Amino acid sequence: MKTLDKGEFPYQNLKSWFEREKRIFPWRDNPSPYAVWVSEVMLQQTRASVVVGYFTRWMAKFPTIESLAAAPVDEVIKMWEGLGYYSRARNLKEGAIHLTKHHNSLLPSDAKALSKVKGLGPYTIGAILSFAFHKKSAAVDGNVLRVISRMFAFEQEIDLPSTQKWIRERVEELLPDTESWVIMEALIELGATLCGKKPACEACPVQDACQGYLLGKAENLPKRKKRLPSIFLKRIVPVIYHRNELLLQKQEGKKVMAGLFEFPYFDEERHLKTFYPGHLQKVGNLKEVEHTFTRYRARLIPTLWEAEEKKEVEGFIWIESEAMQKLPFSSGHRKITQEVLGKHANLTHGKF
Ligand code: SF4
């Protein structure tokens, strides 16, 4: 592996390419620190094209850190509904409260103070310092890891902390003293576009400095650990209603789905008999839903049940169907809700 001399790096090529080809996003071009924070958190695990709508709606609903800090947590989670990894939304809300208490509702411009904001890791801190405050700061996300490992033909597994540290050091060395934020964002853009899974080296502005390309190894880099296999889950989901109310649970604590509403669910239908302390009449089957979250692939099998009497069930609440549209649901249960409220609109009148 050859090290890359700063003097050999084609900064001007990369900069011109970026200014010519960069995708237009609402969080680009002189964004506020708050806009960088929100967009970067949304962009973790989610494609930019999907983030655009979420980001625009979020900034309209919570235009300032103060407004986010003051918003009810259910409203915040609702705005995140469908993006997944909901701890990100809860962390944004907690981070906003911290900033309102300690930093006059503003993001600070130093790494130490930023590291005290809930949910901010090295990448997001680097991105805020670089894109919002124009400081020379490395923001190393998955795109940059891929670009740099190819550029240096680095053969160690990309998932290793030692590899990520090594790459971060190379980026810090590589960033120029002037307009470092442009080069930083250009490297991210390069990884998100030309230097994707299948690199388009022929069109690349840094081709001449790329060892992976010159050695014919680009397509085989970066090296990765084998992914853990997916875990398949089968969930029986009884949708239980009485008149115009439905039985729901709100996931609490530190669960993946914390803050989200869901219908009851079981591994097997027989558990329903002991779950509900009253008579249930099966009304019919609903459409099955496939739901993927983290390493899990769940098959949700929903069925509709009418409760003769409204009984209390520990950990569950009865909610009027009209109120359900405003509640945040996990994406699988949201699909079931839509079918229940759409196809069976008469539920609002107490019957199907
Ligand atoms: Fe990526 Fe190819 Fe450009 Fe190298 S030359 S940075 S492998 S697109």
Short mmCIF file of C-alpha atoms and ligand atoms in Angstrom, two decimals:
data_model
loop_
_atom_site.label_atom_id
_atom_site.label_comp_id
_atom_site.label_asym_id
_atom_site.label_seq_id
_atom_site.Cartn_x
_atom_site.Cartn_y
_atom_site.Cartn_z
CA MET A 1 0.00 0.00 0.00
CA LYS A 2 1.35 3.37 -1.04
CA THR A 3 0.73 6.47 1.07
CA LEU A 4 -0.76 9.42 -0.69
CA ASP A 5 1.29 12.58 -0.72
CA LYS A 6 -0.82 15.67 -0.06
CA GLY A 7 1.02 17.41 -2.90
CA GLU A 8 -0.17 14.72 -5.35
CA PHE A 9 -3.81 14.87 -4.42
CA PRO A 10 -6.01 16.43 -7.14
CA TYR A 11 -7.95 18.82 -4.88
CA GLN A 12 -8.95 21.10 -7.74
CA ASN A 13 -10.35 18.21 -9.80
CA LEU A 14 -12.40 16.99 -6.85
CA LYS A 15 -13.65 20.47 -5.99
CA SER A 16 -14.64 21.33 -9.58
CA TRP A 17 -16.40 17.98 -9.97
CA PHE A 18 -18.29 18.52 -6.71
CA GLU A 19 -19.37 22.03 -7.58
CA ARG A 20 -20.54 20.86 -10.98
CA GLU A 21 -22.18 17.57 -10.08
CA LYS A 22 -23.34 17.79 -6.47
CA ARG A 23 -26.92 16.81 -5.81
CA ILE A 24 -29.22 19.56 -4.63
CA PHE A 25 -30.56 18.98 -1.13
CA PRO A 26 -32.43 21.31 1.22
CA TRP A 27 -29.66 20.94 3.84
CA ARG A 28 -26.87 22.01 1.47
CA ASP A 29 -25.32 25.44 0.88
CA ASN A 30 -24.82 27.45 4.05
CA PRO A 31 -26.97 25.37 6.34
CA SER A 32 -27.55 26.33 9.97
CA PRO A 33 -25.81 24.10 12.53
CA TYR A 34 -29.26 22.82 13.54
CA ALA A 35 -30.06 21.87 9.90
CA VAL A 36 -26.74 20.02 9.61
CA TRP A 37 -27.44 18.18 12.87
CA VAL A 38 -30.96 17.09 11.86
CA SER A 39 -30.00 16.11 8.30
CA GLU A 40 -26.90 14.17 9.36
CA VAL A 41 -28.84 12.22 11.98
CA MET A 42 -31.56 11.43 9.42
CA LEU A 43 -28.98 10.40 6.82
CA GLN A 44 -27.52 7.73 9.12
CA GLN A 45 -29.07 4.47 7.83
CA THR A 46 -31.41 6.25 5.36
CA ARG A 47 -31.02 7.19 1.68
CA ALA A 48 -30.79 10.94 0.92
CA SER A 49 -33.75 10.80 -1.50
CA VAL A 50 -35.94 9.47 1.32
CA VAL A 51 -34.58 11.97 3.85
CA VAL A 52 -35.54 15.04 1.74
CA GLY A 53 -39.27 14.83 2.60
CA TYR A 54 -38.68 13.99 6.25
CA PHE A 55 -36.17 16.81 6.64
CA THR A 56 -38.46 19.39 5.02
CA ARG A 57 -41.45 18.39 7.16
CA TRP A 58 -39.29 18.29 10.31
CA MET A 59 -37.84 21.77 9.78
CA ALA A 60 -41.34 23.17 9.13
CA LYS A 61 -42.68 21.57 12.32
CA PHE A 62 -39.63 22.20 14.55
CA PRO A 63 -37.82 25.17 12.94
CA THR A 64 -35.57 25.81 15.93
CA ILE A 65 -33.80 23.86 18.66
CA GLU A 66 -36.10 25.57 21.16
CA SER A 67 -39.25 24.38 19.36
CA LEU A 68 -37.90 20.81 19.26
CA ALA A 69 -37.06 20.91 22.98
CA ALA A 70 -40.60 22.08 23.80
CA ALA A 71 -42.44 19.58 21.55
CA PRO A 72 -44.21 16.54 23.09
CA VAL A 73 -42.13 13.40 22.53
CA ASP A 74 -45.05 11.61 20.77
CA GLU A 75 -45.14 14.42 18.20
CA VAL A 76 -41.38 14.11 17.64
CA ILE A 77 -41.59 10.32 17.16
CA LYS A 78 -44.59 10.80 14.84
CA MET A 79 -42.47 13.04 12.57
CA TRP A 80 -39.91 10.23 12.42
CA GLU A 81 -42.47 7.51 11.66
CA GLY A 82 -41.18 5.30 8.84
CA LEU A 83 -37.50 6.35 9.12
CA GLY A 84 -36.67 3.55 11.59
CA TYR A 85 -34.02 3.52 14.32
CA TYR A 86 -36.25 5.67 16.51
CA SER A 87 -33.60 6.24 19.16
CA ARG A 88 -32.28 8.87 16.72
CA ALA A 89 -35.47 10.94 17.14
CA ARG A 90 -35.47 10.52 20.91
CA ASN A 91 -31.80 11.58 21.02
CA LEU A 92 -32.50 14.68 18.91
CA LYS A 93 -35.24 15.67 21.33
CA GLU A 94 -33.00 15.05 24.39
CA GLY A 95 -30.13 16.86 22.68
CA ALA A 96 -32.39 19.87 22.05
CA ILE A 97 -33.38 19.96 25.73
CA HIS A 98 -29.68 19.86 26.73
CA LEU A 99 -28.83 22.71 24.31
CA THR A 100 -31.74 24.82 25.54
CA LYS A 101 -30.59 24.36 29.14
CA HIS A 102 -26.85 24.78 28.65
CA HIS A 103 -26.12 26.55 25.34
CA ASN A 104 -28.85 29.14 24.83
CA SER A 105 -30.60 26.84 22.30
CA LEU A 106 -27.59 26.85 19.97
CA LEU A 107 -25.13 24.17 18.88
CA PRO A 108 -21.65 24.93 20.23
CA SER A 109 -18.74 25.07 17.80
CA ASP A 110 -16.26 22.90 19.70
CA ALA A 111 -15.98 19.12 19.68
CA LYS A 112 -15.85 18.72 23.47
CA ALA A 113 -19.14 20.56 24.07
CA LEU A 114 -20.77 18.78 21.11
CA SER A 115 -19.77 15.38 22.50
CA LYS A 116 -22.02 16.07 25.52
CA VAL A 117 -25.10 16.30 23.25
CA LYS A 118 -27.06 13.04 23.29
CA GLY A 119 -26.59 10.93 20.18
CA LEU A 120 -23.72 12.92 18.65
CA GLY A 121 -20.83 10.67 17.68
CA PRO A 122 -17.51 11.43 15.94
CA TYR A 123 -19.09 11.54 12.46
CA THR A 124 -21.95 13.93 13.31
CA ILE A 125 -19.62 16.14 15.36
CA GLY A 126 -17.15 16.27 12.45
CA ALA A 127 -19.97 17.09 10.02
CA ILE A 128 -21.36 19.93 12.18
CA LEU A 129 -17.89 21.44 12.69
CA SER A 130 -17.06 21.15 9.00
CA PHE A 131 -20.31 22.02 7.18
CA ALA A 132 -21.83 24.48 9.65
CA PHE A 133 -18.78 26.12 11.26
CA HIS A 134 -16.31 25.63 8.37
CA LYS A 135 -13.67 24.16 10.66
CA LYS A 136 -11.04 21.73 9.45
CA SER A 137 -12.64 18.58 10.77
CA ALA A 138 -12.91 14.99 9.49
CA ALA A 139 -16.43 13.61 9.02
CA VAL A 140 -15.94 9.94 8.24
CA ASP A 141 -19.11 8.09 7.33
CA GLY A 142 -19.57 4.85 5.35
CA ASN A 143 -19.03 6.73 2.07
CA VAL A 144 -15.68 8.14 3.16
CA LEU A 145 -14.56 4.79 4.55
CA ARG A 146 -15.20 3.23 1.15
CA VAL A 147 -13.52 6.02 -0.86
CA ILE A 148 -10.41 6.19 1.31
CA SER A 149 -9.97 2.42 1.60
CA ARG A 150 -10.02 2.26 -2.21
CA MET A 151 -7.87 5.32 -2.70
CA PHE A 152 -5.15 3.81 -0.48
CA ALA A 153 -5.89 0.21 -1.55
CA PHE A 154 -6.27 -0.56 2.15
CA GLU A 155 -6.90 -4.27 2.61
CA GLN A 156 -7.89 -4.55 6.30
CA GLU A 157 -11.54 -5.21 7.16
CA ILE A 158 -13.46 -1.96 7.12
CA ASP A 159 -15.56 -2.89 10.18
CA LEU A 160 -12.52 -2.99 12.48
CA PRO A 161 -12.08 0.01 14.83
CA SER A 162 -8.36 0.03 13.95
CA THR A 163 -9.22 0.43 10.22
CA GLN A 164 -11.67 3.23 10.95
CA LYS A 165 -9.09 5.03 13.11
CA TRP A 166 -6.49 4.64 10.36
CA ILE A 167 -8.86 6.04 7.74
CA ARG A 168 -9.85 8.93 9.96
CA GLU A 169 -6.15 9.83 10.36
CA ARG A 170 -5.67 9.73 6.58
CA VAL A 171 -8.64 12.09 6.09
CA GLU A 172 -7.26 14.48 8.73
CA GLU A 173 -3.92 14.50 6.88
CA LEU A 174 -5.57 14.94 3.51
CA LEU A 175 -7.86 17.88 4.35
CA PRO A 176 -6.39 21.14 3.00
CA ASP A 177 -6.06 24.31 5.09
CA THR A 178 -8.36 26.30 2.84
CA GLU A 179 -11.97 25.30 2.23
CA SER A 180 -11.49 21.98 3.95
CA TRP A 181 -15.28 21.69 4.33
CA VAL A 182 -15.71 21.64 0.53
CA ILE A 183 -13.23 18.77 0.16
CA MET A 184 -14.85 16.95 3.10
CA GLU A 185 -18.31 17.17 1.58
CA ALA A 186 -16.94 16.29 -1.87
CA LEU A 187 -15.40 13.06 -0.51
CA ILE A 188 -18.76 12.11 1.01
CA GLU A 189 -20.53 12.94 -2.27
CA LEU A 190 -17.99 10.91 -4.22
CA GLY A 191 -18.72 7.88 -2.03
CA ALA A 192 -22.47 8.40 -2.35
CA THR A 193 -22.37 8.65 -6.15
CA LEU A 194 -19.41 7.54 -8.33
CA CYS A 195 -17.58 5.50 -5.71
CA GLY A 196 -20.57 3.43 -4.67
CA LYS A 197 -20.81 -0.34 -4.34
CA LYS A 198 -19.79 -0.68 -7.99
CA PRO A 199 -17.31 2.16 -8.59
CA ALA A 200 -17.58 4.24 -11.78
CA CYS A 201 -13.84 4.93 -11.94
CA GLU A 202 -13.82 6.12 -15.55
CA ALA A 203 -15.75 9.26 -14.54
CA CYS A 204 -13.93 9.82 -11.25
CA PRO A 205 -12.11 13.13 -10.64
CA VAL A 206 -9.46 11.52 -8.39
CA GLN A 207 -8.77 8.49 -10.57
CA ASP A 208 -5.08 9.36 -11.06
CA ALA A 209 -4.46 9.36 -7.30
CA CYS A 210 -6.49 6.23 -6.57
CA GLN A 211 -4.38 3.16 -5.78
CA GLY A 212 -7.41 0.87 -5.82
CA TYR A 213 -8.15 1.92 -9.40
CA LEU A 214 -4.54 1.93 -10.56
CA LEU A 215 -3.95 -1.56 -9.14
CA GLY A 216 -7.26 -2.90 -10.50
CA LYS A 217 -8.55 -3.64 -6.99
CA ALA A 218 -11.27 -1.01 -6.61
CA GLU A 219 -14.22 -3.37 -7.05
CA ASN A 220 -12.91 -5.77 -4.39
CA LEU A 221 -12.50 -3.06 -1.76
CA PRO A 222 -13.34 -2.40 0.97
CA LYS A 223 -12.97 -5.80 2.62
CA ARG A 224 -15.81 -6.63 4.99
CA LYS A 225 -16.55 -9.09 7.75
CA LYS A 226 -19.28 -11.55 6.84
CA ARG A 227 -22.66 -10.13 7.87
CA LEU A 228 -24.59 -11.92 10.57
CA PRO A 229 -27.58 -13.74 9.09
CA SER A 230 -31.08 -12.23 9.42
CA ILE A 231 -33.37 -13.55 12.14
CA PHE A 232 -36.88 -14.45 10.94
CA LEU A 233 -39.84 -13.84 13.26
CA LYS A 234 -43.47 -14.84 12.92
CA ARG A 235 -45.92 -12.60 14.77
CA ILE A 236 -49.63 -13.24 15.29
CA VAL A 237 -51.17 -9.77 15.64
CA PRO A 238 -54.74 -9.67 16.99
CA VAL A 239 -56.39 -6.30 16.28
CA ILE A 240 -58.97 -6.12 19.06
CA TYR A 241 -61.73 -3.50 19.01
CA HIS A 242 -64.77 -2.62 21.05
CA ARG A 243 -67.13 -0.09 19.45
CA ASN A 244 -64.77 2.59 18.10
CA GLU A 245 -61.79 1.85 20.37
CA LEU A 246 -58.80 -0.40 19.73
CA LEU A 247 -56.46 -2.11 22.17
CA LEU A 248 -52.85 -0.88 21.81
CA GLN A 249 -49.59 -0.94 23.69
CA LYS A 250 -46.95 1.74 23.80
CA GLN A 251 -43.46 0.28 23.78
CA GLU A 252 -41.40 1.69 26.64
CA GLY A 253 -37.87 1.64 28.01
CA LYS A 254 -34.87 1.02 25.80
CA LYS A 255 -36.53 -1.35 23.32
CA VAL A 256 -35.89 -0.79 19.61
CA MET A 257 -39.50 0.33 19.22
CA ALA A 258 -39.64 2.50 22.40
CA GLY A 259 -42.13 5.36 22.07
CA LEU A 260 -44.07 3.62 19.28
CA PHE A 261 -47.55 2.13 19.45
CA GLU A 262 -48.27 -1.46 18.44
CA PHE A 263 -51.12 -3.94 18.55
CA PRO A 264 -50.70 -6.94 20.82
CA TYR A 265 -48.61 -9.70 19.23
CA PHE A 266 -47.68 -13.29 20.01
CA ASP A 267 -45.55 -16.07 18.60
CA GLU A 268 -48.62 -18.34 18.47
CA GLU A 269 -52.37 -17.71 18.26
CA ARG A 270 -53.13 -19.90 21.29
CA HIS A 271 -51.71 -17.16 23.58
CA LEU A 272 -54.65 -14.94 22.65
CA LYS A 273 -57.01 -17.11 24.76
CA THR A 274 -55.18 -16.25 27.97
CA PHE A 275 -54.33 -12.69 26.94
CA TYR A 276 -57.79 -11.15 26.85
CA PRO A 277 -59.99 -11.53 29.95
CA GLY A 278 -63.26 -11.42 28.02
CA HIS A 279 -65.05 -12.94 25.05
CA LEU A 280 -63.59 -12.20 21.60
CA GLN A 281 -65.36 -12.83 18.31
CA LYS A 282 -63.15 -13.30 15.26
CA VAL A 283 -64.25 -10.94 12.47
CA GLY A 284 -61.70 -11.93 9.81
CA ASN A 285 -58.14 -11.92 8.54
CA LEU A 286 -56.20 -8.82 7.51
CA LYS A 287 -53.37 -8.56 4.97
CA GLU A 288 -50.05 -10.03 6.05
CA VAL A 289 -47.20 -7.54 6.41
CA GLU A 290 -43.43 -8.03 6.04
CA HIS A 291 -41.48 -5.84 8.41
CA THR A 292 -37.69 -5.50 8.60
CA PHE A 293 -35.87 -3.83 11.48
CA THR A 294 -32.19 -4.09 12.43
CA ARG A 295 -31.35 -7.81 11.83
CA TYR A 296 -34.94 -8.99 12.12
CA ARG A 297 -37.35 -9.88 9.36
CA ALA A 298 -40.81 -10.21 10.81
CA ARG A 299 -43.90 -11.66 9.14
CA LEU A 300 -46.92 -10.05 10.78
CA ILE A 301 -50.15 -12.06 10.54
CA PRO A 302 -52.98 -9.75 11.65
CA THR A 303 -56.51 -10.88 12.48
CA LEU A 304 -59.48 -8.76 13.51
CA TRP A 305 -61.42 -9.46 16.71
CA GLU A 306 -64.44 -7.82 18.30
CA ALA A 307 -64.50 -7.69 22.10
CA GLU A 308 -67.93 -8.23 23.59
CA GLU A 309 -66.96 -6.10 26.57
CA LYS A 310 -64.20 -3.56 27.06
CA LYS A 311 -61.81 -5.07 29.61
CA GLU A 312 -58.59 -3.67 31.05
CA VAL A 313 -55.38 -5.49 30.05
CA GLU A 314 -52.16 -4.72 31.91
CA GLY A 315 -49.72 -2.72 29.77
CA PHE A 316 -52.37 -1.90 27.13
CA ILE A 317 -54.68 1.05 26.54
CA TRP A 318 -57.91 1.51 24.62
CA ILE A 319 -57.60 4.27 22.04
CA GLU A 320 -60.35 5.77 19.87
CA SER A 321 -59.85 5.04 16.18
CA GLU A 322 -59.92 8.77 15.28
CA ALA A 323 -56.93 9.39 17.56
CA MET A 324 -54.84 6.62 15.97
CA GLN A 325 -53.79 8.64 12.90
CA LYS A 326 -51.90 11.04 15.14
CA LEU A 327 -49.97 8.35 17.03
CA PRO A 328 -46.55 7.07 15.97
CA PHE A 329 -46.58 3.36 15.02
CA SER A 330 -43.76 1.02 14.08
CA SER A 331 -43.87 0.71 10.29
CA GLY A 332 -45.32 -2.85 10.22
CA HIS A 333 -48.12 -1.96 12.62
CA ARG A 334 -48.71 1.33 10.77
CA LYS A 335 -49.60 -0.71 7.66
CA ILE A 336 -52.07 -2.76 9.69
CA THR A 337 -53.56 0.45 11.12
CA GLN A 338 -54.03 1.85 7.63
CA GLU A 339 -55.91 -1.23 6.53
CA VAL A 340 -58.08 -1.22 9.64
CA LEU A 341 -58.92 2.49 9.36
CA GLY A 342 -59.11 2.58 5.57
CA LYS A 343 -60.87 -0.58 4.50
CA HIS A 344 -63.02 -0.68 7.59
CA ALA A 345 -63.85 3.00 7.95
CA ASN A 346 -67.10 2.03 9.66
CA LEU A 347 -65.07 1.20 12.71
CA THR A 348 -65.32 4.88 13.60
CA HIS A 349 -69.05 4.30 13.91
CA GLY A 350 -68.58 1.27 16.09
CA LYS A 351 -69.14 -1.42 13.45
CA PHE A 352 -67.58 -3.13 10.42
FE1 SF4 B 1 -13.56 5.26 -6.20
FE2 SF4 B 1 -12.78 4.52 -8.62
FE3 SF4 B 1 -12.67 7.07 -7.88
FE4 SF4 B 1 -11.00 5.31 -6.85
S1 SF4 B 1 -11.12 5.93 -8.99
S2 SF4 B 1 -12.12 6.88 -5.73
S3 SF4 B 1 -12.29 3.51 -6.72
S4 SF4 B 1 -14.53 5.83 -8.13
#
